[in-house]
Coordinates of N, CA and C in Angstrom, one line a residue:
M1 N 147.3 79.6 17.8 CA 146.0 78.5 17.8 C 145.8 77.2 17.4
N2 N 145.9 76.4 17.6 CA 145.6 75.6 16.7 C 144.4 74.8 16.3
N3 N 143.8 74.2 16.0 CA 142.8 74.0 15.0 C 141.5 73.7 16.2
K4 N 141.8 73.1 16.6 CA 140.4 72.4 17.9 C 140.2 73.4 19.0
N5 N 140.7 74.8 18.8 CA 140.4 75.7 19.4 C 139.9 77.2 18.7
R6 N 139.8 76.7 17.2 CA 139.3 77.9 16.4 C 137.5 77.9 16.9
A7 N 137.2 79.4 16.7 CA 136.1 78.7 17.7 C 135.3 79.4 16.0
T8 N 134.6 77.7 15.7 CA 134.4 76.8 13.9 C 133.0 77.0 14.0
V9 N 132.3 77.0 15.2 CA 130.9 77.3 15.9 C 130.6 78.9 15.1
T10 N 131.1 79.7 15.7 CA 131.2 81.4 15.6 C 131.0 81.8 14.8
V11 N 131.5 81.2 14.1 CA 132.6 82.0 12.5 C 131.3 81.0 11.7
A12 N 130.4 79.6 12.1 CA 129.6 79.1 10.7 C 128.7 80.0 11.5
L13 N 128.2 80.3 12.6 CA 126.6 80.5 12.8 C 126.9 82.5 11.9
I14 N 127.9 83.4 12.1 CA 128.4 85.2 11.5 C 127.5 84.6 10.4
I15 N 128.2 83.1 9.4 CA 128.5 83.0 8.0 C 126.9 82.6 7.8
I16 N 126.2 82.0 8.3 CA 124.5 81.3 8.2 C 123.9 83.2 8.3
N17 N 124.1 83.7 9.2 CA 123.4 84.5 9.6 C 123.2 85.9 8.0
V18 N 124.7 85.9 7.9 CA 125.0 87.2 6.5 C 124.6 86.5 5.5
L19 N 124.5 85.2 5.2 CA 124.0 84.4 3.9 C 122.2 84.7 4.3
Y20 N 122.0 84.4 5.2 CA 120.7 85.0 5.1 C 120.2 85.7 4.8
F21 N 120.5 86.9 5.2 CA 120.8 88.3 4.8 C 121.0 89.1 3.6
I22 N 121.6 88.2 2.8 CA 122.4 88.5 1.7 C 121.0 87.5 0.6
F23 N 120.6 86.5 1.1 CA 119.4 86.3 0.4 C 117.7 87.2 0.6
L24 N 117.5 87.6 2.1 CA 116.7 88.6 2.2 C 116.4 89.7 1.3
T25 N 117.7 90.4 1.5 CA 118.3 91.7 1.0 C 118.2 91.7 -1.2
A26 N 118.1 90.8 -1.2 CA 118.1 90.2 -2.9 C 116.5 89.5 -3.2
K27 N 115.4 89.3 -2.3 CA 114.1 88.8 -2.5 C 112.9 90.2 -2.3
G28 N 114.0 91.4 -1.6 CA 113.5 92.7 -1.6 C 113.7 93.6 -0.9
G29 N 114.6 93.0 0.3 CA 115.1 93.6 1.9 C 114.3 93.3 2.7
T30 N 115.3 93.7 3.9 CA 115.2 93.1 5.5 C 114.4 94.3 5.9
E31 N 113.9 95.0 5.7 CA 113.3 96.4 6.8 C 111.7 96.2 5.9
D32 N 111.3 95.3 5.2 CA 110.3 95.2 5.2 C 109.6 94.1 6.2
A33 N 108.7 94.4 6.7 CA 107.9 93.3 7.8 C 107.1 92.2 7.4
E34 N 106.9 92.5 6.4 CA 106.1 91.6 5.4 C 106.6 90.4 4.3
L35 N 107.5 90.9 3.9 CA 108.5 90.1 3.6 C 109.0 89.1 4.8
M36 N 109.7 89.4 5.9 CA 110.1 89.3 6.9 C 109.3 88.0 7.4
L37 N 108.5 88.3 7.7 CA 107.0 87.7 7.8 C 107.1 86.1 7.1
K38 N 107.3 86.4 6.1 CA 106.9 85.4 4.8 C 108.2 84.3 4.8
W39 N 109.7 84.8 5.1 CA 110.2 83.9 5.4 C 111.3 83.6 7.1
G40 N 110.4 84.2 7.9 CA 110.9 83.3 9.1 C 110.3 83.8 10.4
A41 N 110.3 85.4 10.4 CA 110.0 86.0 11.4 C 109.1 86.1 12.4
A42 N 109.3 85.4 13.7 CA 109.1 84.9 14.7 C 107.7 86.5 15.3
Y43 N 106.3 85.6 15.0 CA 105.1 86.4 15.2 C 104.6 86.1 15.9
T44 N 103.5 86.7 17.3 CA 102.9 85.6 18.4 C 101.5 84.2 17.8
P45 N 100.7 85.1 16.8 CA 99.7 84.4 16.9 C 100.3 83.5 15.5
Y46 N 100.5 83.8 14.8 CA 101.2 83.0 13.8 C 102.3 81.8 14.2
I47 N 103.3 82.0 15.5 CA 102.7 80.9 16.4 C 102.7 79.9 16.8
L48 N 101.3 80.7 17.4 CA 100.7 79.8 18.5 C 99.7 79.5 17.8
E49 N 98.9 79.9 17.1 CA 97.8 80.1 16.9 C 97.6 78.8 15.0
D50 N 98.9 79.1 14.5 CA 98.8 78.1 13.3 C 100.6 77.8 13.7
H51 N 100.6 77.6 14.8 CA 101.5 76.1 15.1 C 102.5 76.2 14.7
Q52 N 103.5 77.3 13.7 CA 104.4 77.4 13.7 C 105.6 77.8 14.1
Y53 N 106.1 76.6 15.0 CA 107.1 77.0 15.9 C 108.5 76.9 15.2
W54 N 108.8 76.7 14.3 CA 110.0 76.6 13.3 C 110.2 78.2 13.6
R55 N 109.5 79.4 13.1 CA 109.9 80.7 13.4 C 110.7 80.8 14.6
L56 N 110.4 80.1 15.6 CA 111.3 80.4 17.2 C 113.1 80.4 16.6
L57 N 113.0 79.3 15.3 CA 114.2 78.9 15.6 C 115.2 80.1 14.3
V58 N 114.3 79.9 13.3 CA 114.4 81.2 11.9 C 115.0 82.3 11.9
S59 N 113.7 82.5 13.3 CA 114.0 84.5 13.4 C 115.4 85.1 13.4
C60 N 115.9 84.0 14.5 CA 116.9 84.1 15.2 C 118.3 84.2 13.9
F61 N 117.8 84.2 12.7 CA 119.1 84.0 12.0 C 118.8 85.2 11.2
M62 N 117.5 85.9 11.1 CA 116.7 87.1 10.3 C 117.3 88.6 11.3
H63 N 117.9 89.5 10.6 CA 118.0 91.4 10.8 C 117.0 91.9 10.0
F64 N 116.6 93.0 10.9 CA 116.2 94.4 10.2 C 117.4 95.4 10.0
G65 N 117.6 95.2 8.5 CA 118.5 95.9 8.2 C 120.0 96.0 8.8
I66 N 120.9 96.7 8.1 CA 122.6 96.7 7.4 C 123.3 96.7 9.2
S67 N 122.5 97.8 9.8 CA 123.3 97.9 11.1 C 122.6 97.4 12.3
H68 N 121.5 96.5 12.0 CA 121.2 95.5 12.9 C 122.3 93.9 12.9
I69 N 122.4 93.9 11.3 CA 123.3 92.5 11.7 C 124.6 92.7 11.6
V70 N 125.1 94.1 11.6 CA 126.6 94.8 11.7 C 126.5 94.7 13.1
N71 N 126.4 95.1 13.8 CA 126.3 95.2 15.7 C 125.9 94.1 16.2
N72 N 124.9 93.2 16.0 CA 124.9 91.6 16.6 C 125.9 90.9 16.0
M73 N 126.5 90.9 14.9 CA 127.9 89.7 14.3 C 128.8 90.6 15.2
L74 N 129.4 91.9 15.1 CA 130.6 92.3 16.3 C 130.3 91.8 17.0
V75 N 129.5 91.9 18.2 CA 129.6 91.4 19.2 C 129.6 89.9 19.4
L76 N 128.8 89.3 18.8 CA 129.3 87.9 18.6 C 130.2 87.6 18.6
Y77 N 131.3 87.9 17.2 CA 132.5 87.6 17.5 C 133.4 87.9 18.2
I78 N 133.2 89.1 18.8 CA 134.0 89.3 19.8 C 134.0 88.5 21.4
L79 N 132.5 88.3 21.6 CA 132.5 87.1 22.7 C 132.4 85.3 22.6
G80 N 131.6 85.5 21.3 CA 131.4 84.2 20.9 C 132.8 82.7 21.0
D81 N 133.6 83.4 20.7 CA 134.6 82.7 20.8 C 135.3 82.3 21.8
N82 N 135.7 83.3 23.4 CA 135.5 82.8 24.6 C 134.6 82.1 24.8
L83 N 133.3 81.8 24.9 CA 132.5 81.0 25.4 C 132.4 79.7 24.4
E84 N 133.0 79.6 23.1 CA 132.5 78.3 22.6 C 133.7 77.2 23.1
R85 N 135.5 78.4 23.6 CA 136.5 77.4 23.5 C 136.5 77.2 25.3
A86 N 134.9 77.8 26.0 CA 134.9 77.3 26.9 C 134.1 76.0 27.2
L87 N 133.3 76.5 26.1 CA 132.1 75.1 26.1 C 132.7 73.6 25.7
G88 N 133.4 73.8 24.5 CA 133.8 72.9 23.4 C 132.7 73.1 22.2
H89 N 132.8 72.8 21.1 CA 132.1 73.0 19.6 C 130.6 72.4 20.1
V90 N 130.2 71.1 20.6 CA 128.5 70.9 20.4 C 128.6 71.2 21.7
K91 N 128.7 72.0 22.5 CA 127.8 72.5 23.4 C 127.3 73.5 23.6
Y92 N 128.6 74.2 22.9 CA 128.2 76.2 22.5 C 127.3 75.8 21.4
L93 N 127.3 75.2 20.6 CA 126.2 74.8 19.2 C 124.7 75.0 20.0
I94 N 124.7 73.9 20.9 CA 123.4 73.4 22.0 C 123.1 74.8 22.9
F95 N 124.3 75.4 23.0 CA 124.0 76.5 24.3 C 122.9 77.6 23.1
Y96 N 123.4 78.1 22.2 CA 123.5 79.3 21.3 C 122.3 79.1 20.9
L97 N 121.7 78.0 20.6 CA 120.8 77.9 19.7 C 119.4 77.7 20.9
L98 N 119.7 77.1 21.9 CA 119.0 76.7 23.5 C 118.4 78.6 24.0
C99 N 119.7 79.0 23.3 CA 119.2 80.5 24.1 C 118.9 81.6 22.9
G100 N 118.7 80.8 22.0 CA 117.7 81.5 20.9 C 116.5 81.6 20.9
I101 N 116.2 80.4 21.1 CA 115.0 79.7 21.0 C 113.8 80.4 22.4
G102 N 114.4 80.1 23.2 CA 114.7 80.8 24.4 C 113.8 82.0 25.0
A103 N 114.7 82.6 24.1 CA 114.5 84.2 24.1 C 113.4 84.4 23.7
N104 N 113.2 83.7 22.0 CA 112.6 84.1 21.6 C 110.4 83.5 21.9
V105 N 110.4 82.6 23.0 CA 109.9 82.0 24.2 C 109.5 83.4 25.1
F106 N 110.4 83.4 25.5 CA 110.4 84.6 26.5 C 109.7 86.0 26.6
S107 N 110.4 86.1 25.2 CA 109.6 87.1 24.0 C 107.8 87.0 23.7
M108 N 108.1 86.3 23.2 CA 106.2 85.4 23.2 C 105.4 85.8 24.6
Y109 N 105.8 85.1 25.6 CA 105.0 85.4 27.1 C 104.9 86.9 27.7
V110 N 105.8 87.7 27.3 CA 105.7 88.6 27.2 C 104.6 89.7 26.5
N111 N 105.2 89.5 25.2 CA 103.7 90.1 24.5 C 102.5 89.6 24.7
I112 N 102.4 88.1 24.9 CA 101.4 87.8 25.4 C 100.0 88.6 26.8
N113 N 101.1 88.7 27.7 CA 100.5 89.3 28.7 C 100.3 90.7 28.7
S114 N 100.8 91.5 27.5 CA 101.5 92.5 27.6 C 100.4 93.5 26.1
N115 N 99.5 91.8 25.4 CA 98.8 91.9 23.7 C 99.8 93.3 23.1
N116 N 100.7 93.2 23.1 CA 101.8 94.0 22.0 C 102.2 92.9 21.3
Y117 N 101.9 92.4 19.7 CA 102.5 91.9 19.6 C 103.2 92.0 17.7
A118 N 104.1 92.5 17.5 CA 105.4 92.6 16.7 C 105.8 91.9 15.9
V119 N 106.2 91.9 14.6 CA 107.5 90.4 14.1 C 108.8 91.2 14.4
G120 N 109.1 90.0 15.1 CA 110.6 90.1 15.9 C 112.0 89.4 14.7
A121 N 112.6 89.6 14.7 CA 113.7 88.9 14.7 C 115.2 89.4 14.8
G122 N 116.5 88.1 14.8 CA 117.5 89.2 15.6 C 117.9 87.7 15.6
A123 N 119.2 88.1 15.8 CA 120.3 86.9 17.0 C 120.3 87.4 17.9
S124 N 120.2 88.7 18.6 CA 120.5 89.4 20.1 C 119.7 88.6 21.2
G125 N 119.0 87.5 21.3 CA 118.3 87.1 22.3 C 119.3 86.3 22.4
A126 N 119.8 85.2 21.6 CA 121.4 84.6 21.5 C 122.5 85.0 21.8
I127 N 122.4 85.9 21.3 CA 123.9 86.7 21.7 C 123.9 87.6 23.6
F128 N 122.3 87.8 23.8 CA 122.8 87.8 24.8 C 123.0 86.6 25.9
G129 N 122.2 85.8 25.9 CA 122.4 84.1 26.4 C 124.0 84.1 26.5
V130 N 124.9 84.4 25.4 CA 126.0 84.5 24.9 C 127.0 84.8 26.3
M131 N 126.3 85.7 26.9 CA 126.8 86.9 28.0 C 126.6 86.6 28.8
G132 N 125.6 85.7 29.3 CA 125.0 85.6 31.0 C 125.9 84.2 30.8
G133 N 126.1 84.0 29.8 CA 127.0 82.2 30.1 C 128.3 82.3 29.9
L134 N 128.8 83.7 29.7 CA 130.7 83.7 30.0 C 130.2 84.3 31.4
L135 N 128.9 85.6 31.7 CA 128.8 86.1 33.1 C 129.3 84.7 34.1
W136 N 128.5 83.5 34.0 CA 128.7 82.7 35.4 C 130.2 82.1 35.2
A137 N 130.3 82.1 33.8 CA 132.4 81.5 33.9 C 132.9 82.3 34.2
V138 N 133.0 83.6 33.6 CA 133.9 84.9 34.4 C 133.7 84.4 35.9
L139 N 132.0 84.1 36.7 CA 132.2 84.3 38.3 C 133.3 83.1 38.2
L140 N 133.0 81.8 37.6 CA 133.6 80.9 38.2 C 135.2 80.8 38.7
N141 N 135.8 81.4 37.5 CA 137.1 81.4 37.0 C 137.2 83.2 37.7
R142 N 136.8 83.2 38.9 CA 137.7 84.4 40.4 C 137.7 86.0 39.4
G143 N 136.6 86.2 38.2 CA 136.7 87.6 37.3 C 137.4 88.1 36.4
Q144 N 138.3 86.4 35.5 CA 138.8 86.6 34.3 C 138.1 85.2 33.9
L145 N 138.1 84.9 32.5 CA 138.4 84.1 31.9 C 138.9 84.4 30.1
E146 N 140.3 84.0 30.6 CA 141.1 84.4 29.0 C 141.0 85.5 28.7
D147 N 140.8 86.4 27.8 CA 141.0 87.8 27.8 C 139.8 88.6 28.1
I148 N 138.8 87.8 28.8 CA 137.6 88.7 29.6 C 137.6 89.1 31.1
S149 N 137.5 89.8 31.2 CA 137.6 90.6 32.7 C 135.7 90.4 33.2
A150 N 135.6 90.0 34.0 CA 134.1 90.6 34.8 C 134.2 92.4 34.4
R151 N 134.6 93.0 35.3 CA 134.2 94.0 34.8 C 133.8 94.9 33.2
Q152 N 135.0 94.1 32.7 CA 134.7 94.4 30.9 C 133.3 94.3 30.6
L153 N 133.0 92.9 31.3 CA 131.7 92.1 30.7 C 130.5 92.5 31.0
V154 N 130.6 92.9 32.1 CA 129.7 93.7 33.6 C 129.4 95.0 32.4
I155 N 129.9 95.9 32.1 CA 130.4 97.0 31.2 C 129.7 97.1 29.8
M156 N 130.1 96.0 29.4 CA 129.5 95.9 28.0 C 127.8 95.4 28.1
L157 N 127.4 94.2 29.4 CA 126.2 93.8 29.4 C 125.2 95.1 29.4
L158 N 125.5 95.7 30.7 CA 124.6 97.3 31.3 C 124.4 98.1 29.8
F159 N 125.5 98.6 28.9 CA 125.6 99.4 28.0 C 124.5 99.0 26.6
S160 N 124.5 97.5 26.4 CA 124.4 97.2 25.9 C 122.3 96.8 26.2
L161 N 122.1 96.7 27.7 CA 120.6 96.7 28.0 C 120.0 97.8 28.5
Y162 N 121.4 99.2 27.9 CA 121.3 100.5 28.2 C 120.5 100.7 26.9
Y163 N 121.0 100.4 25.6 CA 120.7 100.7 24.3 C 119.6 100.4 24.0
G164 N 119.5 99.3 24.6 CA 118.1 98.4 23.7 C 117.1 99.5 24.9
F165 N 116.7 99.4 25.8 CA 115.6 99.9 26.8 C 115.7 102.0 26.0
A166 N 116.7 102.4 25.5 CA 116.6 103.9 25.2 C 116.6 103.7 23.8
S167 N 116.6 103.1 23.1 CA 115.9 103.3 22.0 C 115.0 102.1 21.4
G168 N 114.4 102.5 20.3 CA 112.7 101.9 20.3 C 112.9 101.0 18.8
G169 N 112.0 99.9 18.9 CA 111.9 99.0 18.1 C 113.1 98.0 18.8
I170 N 113.2 97.7 20.4 CA 113.7 96.3 20.1 C 113.3 96.1 21.2
D171 N 113.5 94.3 21.0 CA 112.2 93.4 21.9 C 113.3 93.5 23.0
N172 N 113.6 93.6 24.0 CA 114.3 94.4 25.4 C 113.7 92.6 26.2
A173 N 112.7 92.5 25.7 CA 112.5 90.7 26.6 C 113.0 90.0 26.4
A174 N 113.2 89.6 24.9 CA 114.5 89.0 24.4 C 115.6 89.2 24.8
H175 N 115.8 89.9 25.0 CA 117.2 90.3 25.8 C 117.7 89.7 27.1
I176 N 116.5 89.8 27.9 CA 116.5 89.6 29.4 C 116.0 88.4 29.6
G177 N 115.5 87.9 28.8 CA 114.8 86.0 28.7 C 116.3 85.6 28.2
G178 N 116.9 85.7 27.0 CA 118.2 85.5 26.8 C 119.6 85.2 27.7
L179 N 119.8 86.4 28.4 CA 120.6 86.6 29.4 C 120.4 85.8 30.7
M180 N 119.5 85.5 30.7 CA 118.9 84.6 32.1 C 118.8 83.5 31.7
I181 N 118.6 82.8 30.4 CA 118.5 81.4 30.2 C 119.7 80.7 29.7
G182 N 120.8 81.8 29.6 CA 122.2 82.2 29.1 C 123.3 81.5 30.6
F183 N 122.8 82.5 31.5 CA 123.3 82.5 32.8 C 123.0 81.0 33.3
V184 N 121.8 80.7 33.0 CA 121.4 79.2 34.3 C 122.0 77.5 33.2
L185 N 121.6 77.9 32.3 CA 122.7 76.9 30.8 C 124.1 76.8 31.0
S186 N 124.6 78.0 31.7 CA 126.2 77.9 31.8 C 126.4 77.3 33.1
M187 N 125.3 77.7 34.4 CA 125.4 76.7 35.2 C 125.5 75.0 35.2
L188 N 124.8 75.3 34.0 CA 124.5 73.3 34.4 C 125.4 73.0 33.2
M189 N 126.1 73.8 32.2 CA 126.8 72.9 31.1 C 128.2 73.4 31.3
Y190 N 128.8 74.1 31.9 CA 130.3 74.7 31.9 C 131.2 74.4 33.2
R191 N 131.9 73.6 33.0 CA 133.1 73.3 34.0 C 134.4 73.5 34.2
R192 N 134.6 74.3 34.8 CA 135.6 74.8 35.0 C 137.1 73.9 34.9
R193 N 138.1 74.3 33.9 CA 139.3 73.2 33.9 C 140.4 73.5 35.0
R194 N 140.8 72.8 35.5 CA 141.6 72.0 36.6 C 143.1 72.5 35.9
R195 N 144.1 73.1 36.5 CA 145.2 73.7 36.5 C 146.2 72.5 36.2
R196 N 146.3 71.6 35.6 CA 147.7 70.5 35.6 C 148.2 70.8 36.5
S197 N 149.1 70.1 37.3 CA 150.5 70.0 38.3 C 151.3 68.8 37.7
W198 N 152.4 69.3 38.0 CA 153.5 68.5 37.9 C 154.1 68.1 39.2
R199 N 154.2 66.6 38.6 CA 155.0 65.9 39.9 C 156.3 65.4 39.3
F200 N 157.0 65.5 40.3 CA 158.9 64.9 40.1 C 158.8 63.6 40.7

């Protein structure tokens, strides 16, 4: 694999998440909702009433506890490189950030309608966006993109959705929002590479 095909953005995103997790742990612990709120976790009243829109982005790099970040970074590492190679580094970074922010906006909209305000953080909205983006790319490539098949991706996606709905304290609205946004963005941003033909 040459340098231009390495998933440098995916690795950089993982490093940023881990470094911020270590920083927050040193500050007092990532399972402390008040501390997380102080350092950028998403909270609808703060975002809308106090216009702290930066939380929509910063919260995408925050995680509640070690298992939260390990699970998210593992999935990002497995899937992110495929989509990064498919889109290219710059497009992939824009895609990832838009999915994360968009998932938070969608979650905020659901929270407003249900009057359920909770402190939120995590990269899973953006990661579900990666899954949605890969789903479109795989479908466009007739069920296979590099080492990922449509069947493998759908199984992982269904399992992830099931785990979210079966567990407590999971922002499923962000997951669904990220998935939909990722699928639509991939339709707009991804172009299947044509196979080269040789002329003699």
